[in-house]
Coordinates of C-alpha atoms in Angstrom, one line a residue:
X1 CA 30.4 21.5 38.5
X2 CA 34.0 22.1 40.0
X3 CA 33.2 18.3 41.4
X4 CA 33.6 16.6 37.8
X5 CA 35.5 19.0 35.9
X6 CA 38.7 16.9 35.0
X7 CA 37.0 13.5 35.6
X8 CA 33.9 14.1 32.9
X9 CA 34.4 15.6 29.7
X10 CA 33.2 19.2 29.8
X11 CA 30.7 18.8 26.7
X12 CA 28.8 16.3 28.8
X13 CA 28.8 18.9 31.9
X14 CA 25.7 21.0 32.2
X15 CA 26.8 24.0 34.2
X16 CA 23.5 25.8 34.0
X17 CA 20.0 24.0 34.5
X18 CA 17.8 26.1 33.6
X19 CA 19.6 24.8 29.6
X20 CA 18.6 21.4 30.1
X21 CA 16.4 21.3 27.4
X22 CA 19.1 22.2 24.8
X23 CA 20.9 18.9 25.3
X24 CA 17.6 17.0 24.2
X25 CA 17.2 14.5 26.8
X26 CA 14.8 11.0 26.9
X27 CA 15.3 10.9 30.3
X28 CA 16.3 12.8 33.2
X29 CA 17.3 11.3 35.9
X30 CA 17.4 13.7 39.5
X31 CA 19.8 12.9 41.9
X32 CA 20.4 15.6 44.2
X33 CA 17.5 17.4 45.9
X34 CA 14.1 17.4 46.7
X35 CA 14.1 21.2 45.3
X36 CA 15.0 20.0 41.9
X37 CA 12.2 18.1 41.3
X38 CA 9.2 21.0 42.6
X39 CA 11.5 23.9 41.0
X40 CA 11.9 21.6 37.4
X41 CA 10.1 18.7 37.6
X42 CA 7.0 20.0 35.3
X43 CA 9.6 21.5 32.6
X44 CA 11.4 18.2 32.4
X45 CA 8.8 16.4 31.6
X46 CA 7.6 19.0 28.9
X47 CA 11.1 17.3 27.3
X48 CA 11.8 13.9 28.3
X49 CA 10.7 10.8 30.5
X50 CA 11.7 12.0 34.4
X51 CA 12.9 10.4 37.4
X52 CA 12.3 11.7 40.6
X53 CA 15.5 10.1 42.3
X54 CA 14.3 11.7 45.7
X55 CA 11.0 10.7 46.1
X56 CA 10.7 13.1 49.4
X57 CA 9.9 16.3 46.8
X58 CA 6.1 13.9 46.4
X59 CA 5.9 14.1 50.3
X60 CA 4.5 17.6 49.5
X61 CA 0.5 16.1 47.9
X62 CA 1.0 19.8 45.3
X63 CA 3.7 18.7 43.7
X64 CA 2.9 15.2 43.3
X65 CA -0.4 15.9 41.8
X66 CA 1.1 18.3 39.5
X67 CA 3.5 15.9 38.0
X68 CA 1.5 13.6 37.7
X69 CA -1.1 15.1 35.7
X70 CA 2.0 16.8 34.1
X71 CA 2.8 13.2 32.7
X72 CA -0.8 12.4 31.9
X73 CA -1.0 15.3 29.6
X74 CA 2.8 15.7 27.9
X75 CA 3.2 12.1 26.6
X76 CA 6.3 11.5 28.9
X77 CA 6.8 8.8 31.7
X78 CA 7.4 10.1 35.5
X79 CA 9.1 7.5 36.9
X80 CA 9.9 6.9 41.5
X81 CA 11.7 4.1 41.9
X82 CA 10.7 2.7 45.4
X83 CA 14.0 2.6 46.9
X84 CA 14.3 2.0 50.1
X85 CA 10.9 1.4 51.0
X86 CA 11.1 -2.4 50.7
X87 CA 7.7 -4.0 49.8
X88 CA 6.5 -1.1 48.4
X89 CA 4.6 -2.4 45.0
X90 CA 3.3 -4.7 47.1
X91 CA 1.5 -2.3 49.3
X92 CA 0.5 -0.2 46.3
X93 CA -1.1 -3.1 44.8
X94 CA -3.3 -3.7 48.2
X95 CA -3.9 -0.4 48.0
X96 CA -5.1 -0.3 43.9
X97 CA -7.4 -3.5 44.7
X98 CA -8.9 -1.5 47.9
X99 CA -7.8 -4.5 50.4
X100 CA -5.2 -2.1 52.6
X101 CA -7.2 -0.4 55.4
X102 CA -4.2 1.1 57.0
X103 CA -0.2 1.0 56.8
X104 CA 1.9 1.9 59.9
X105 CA 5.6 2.1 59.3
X106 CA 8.2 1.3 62.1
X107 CA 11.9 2.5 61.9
X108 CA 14.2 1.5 65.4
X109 CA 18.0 2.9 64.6
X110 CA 20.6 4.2 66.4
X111 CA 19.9 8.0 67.1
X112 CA 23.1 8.9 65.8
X113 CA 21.9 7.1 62.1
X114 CA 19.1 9.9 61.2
X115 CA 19.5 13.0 59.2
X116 CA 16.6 14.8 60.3
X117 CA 15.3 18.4 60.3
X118 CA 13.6 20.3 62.9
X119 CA 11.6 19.7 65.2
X120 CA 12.5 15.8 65.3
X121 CA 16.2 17.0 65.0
X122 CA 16.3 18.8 68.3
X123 CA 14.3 15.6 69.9
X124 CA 16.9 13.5 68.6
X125 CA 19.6 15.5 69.7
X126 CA 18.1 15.3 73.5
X127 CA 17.8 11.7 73.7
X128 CA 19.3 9.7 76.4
X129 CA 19.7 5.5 76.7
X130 CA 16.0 4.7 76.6
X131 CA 13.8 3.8 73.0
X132 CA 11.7 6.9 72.3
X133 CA 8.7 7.9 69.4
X134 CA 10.6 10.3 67.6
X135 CA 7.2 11.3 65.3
X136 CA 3.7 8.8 64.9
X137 CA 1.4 10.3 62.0
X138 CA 1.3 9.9 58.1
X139 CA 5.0 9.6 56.3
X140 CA 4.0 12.3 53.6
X141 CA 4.1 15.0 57.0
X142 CA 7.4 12.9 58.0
X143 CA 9.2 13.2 54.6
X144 CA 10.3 16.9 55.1
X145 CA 11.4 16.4 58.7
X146 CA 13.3 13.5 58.0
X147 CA 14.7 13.0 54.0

């Protein structure tokens, strides 16, 4: 709050989220945490259309399934914009018409570029001059170790 206090006008500044409801949203739009979206997701959605602006909160398969039958039921939209995952309707489409067998995701940066949580943090931290496989398995077990 302290953040935007001065720079937004304080009747558009929600200081308390659990009264979200009270300013009558169509849409909420999350921004700042995975926790948001498995602590609130299924209340906003009771409200408004929602969008998960951190997708890594669907990494965990309870959530996702929750808000989405949330959305099936409540007459409100849950909206994950793909982001950085470039060609991402397209593989959702293969995967719809039952034409992707498999997906395997490569990422080569810098070691110093990733924000990552442990384990793969303390791997990270110990590597030297020579390319190494930081993590090989499905990206929804990835998304918490690296957001």
């Amino acid at each position: 709050v302290e953040k935007v206090q001065g720079q937004v006008e304080d009747k558009f500044i929600l200081s308390d989220l659990h009264k979200f409801n009270e300013r009558n949203p169509d849409l909420i739009v999350e921004v700042a945490h995975p926790s948001i979206t498995e602590d609130y997701g299924e209340a906003f959605l009771d409200v408004a259309d929602y969008m998960v602006g951190s997708p890594t909160a669907l990494a965990n398969q309870k959530v996702e399934t929750k808000l989405r039958e949330k959305a099936s039921m409540c007459g409100h939209a849950l909206y994950v914009p793909a982001g950085a995952f470039w060609g991402a309707q397209d593989i959702q489409k293969m995967a719809d018409r039952g034409s992707l067998k498999g997906l395997k995701v490569t990422m080569r940066k810098h070691p110093t570029s990733f924000k990552l949580n442990s384990p793969l943090k303390e791997k990270n931290d110990n590597i030297g001059d020579d390319a190494v496989v930081l993590y090989d398995g499905p990206v929804r077990d990835l998304c918490p170790l690296a957001p």
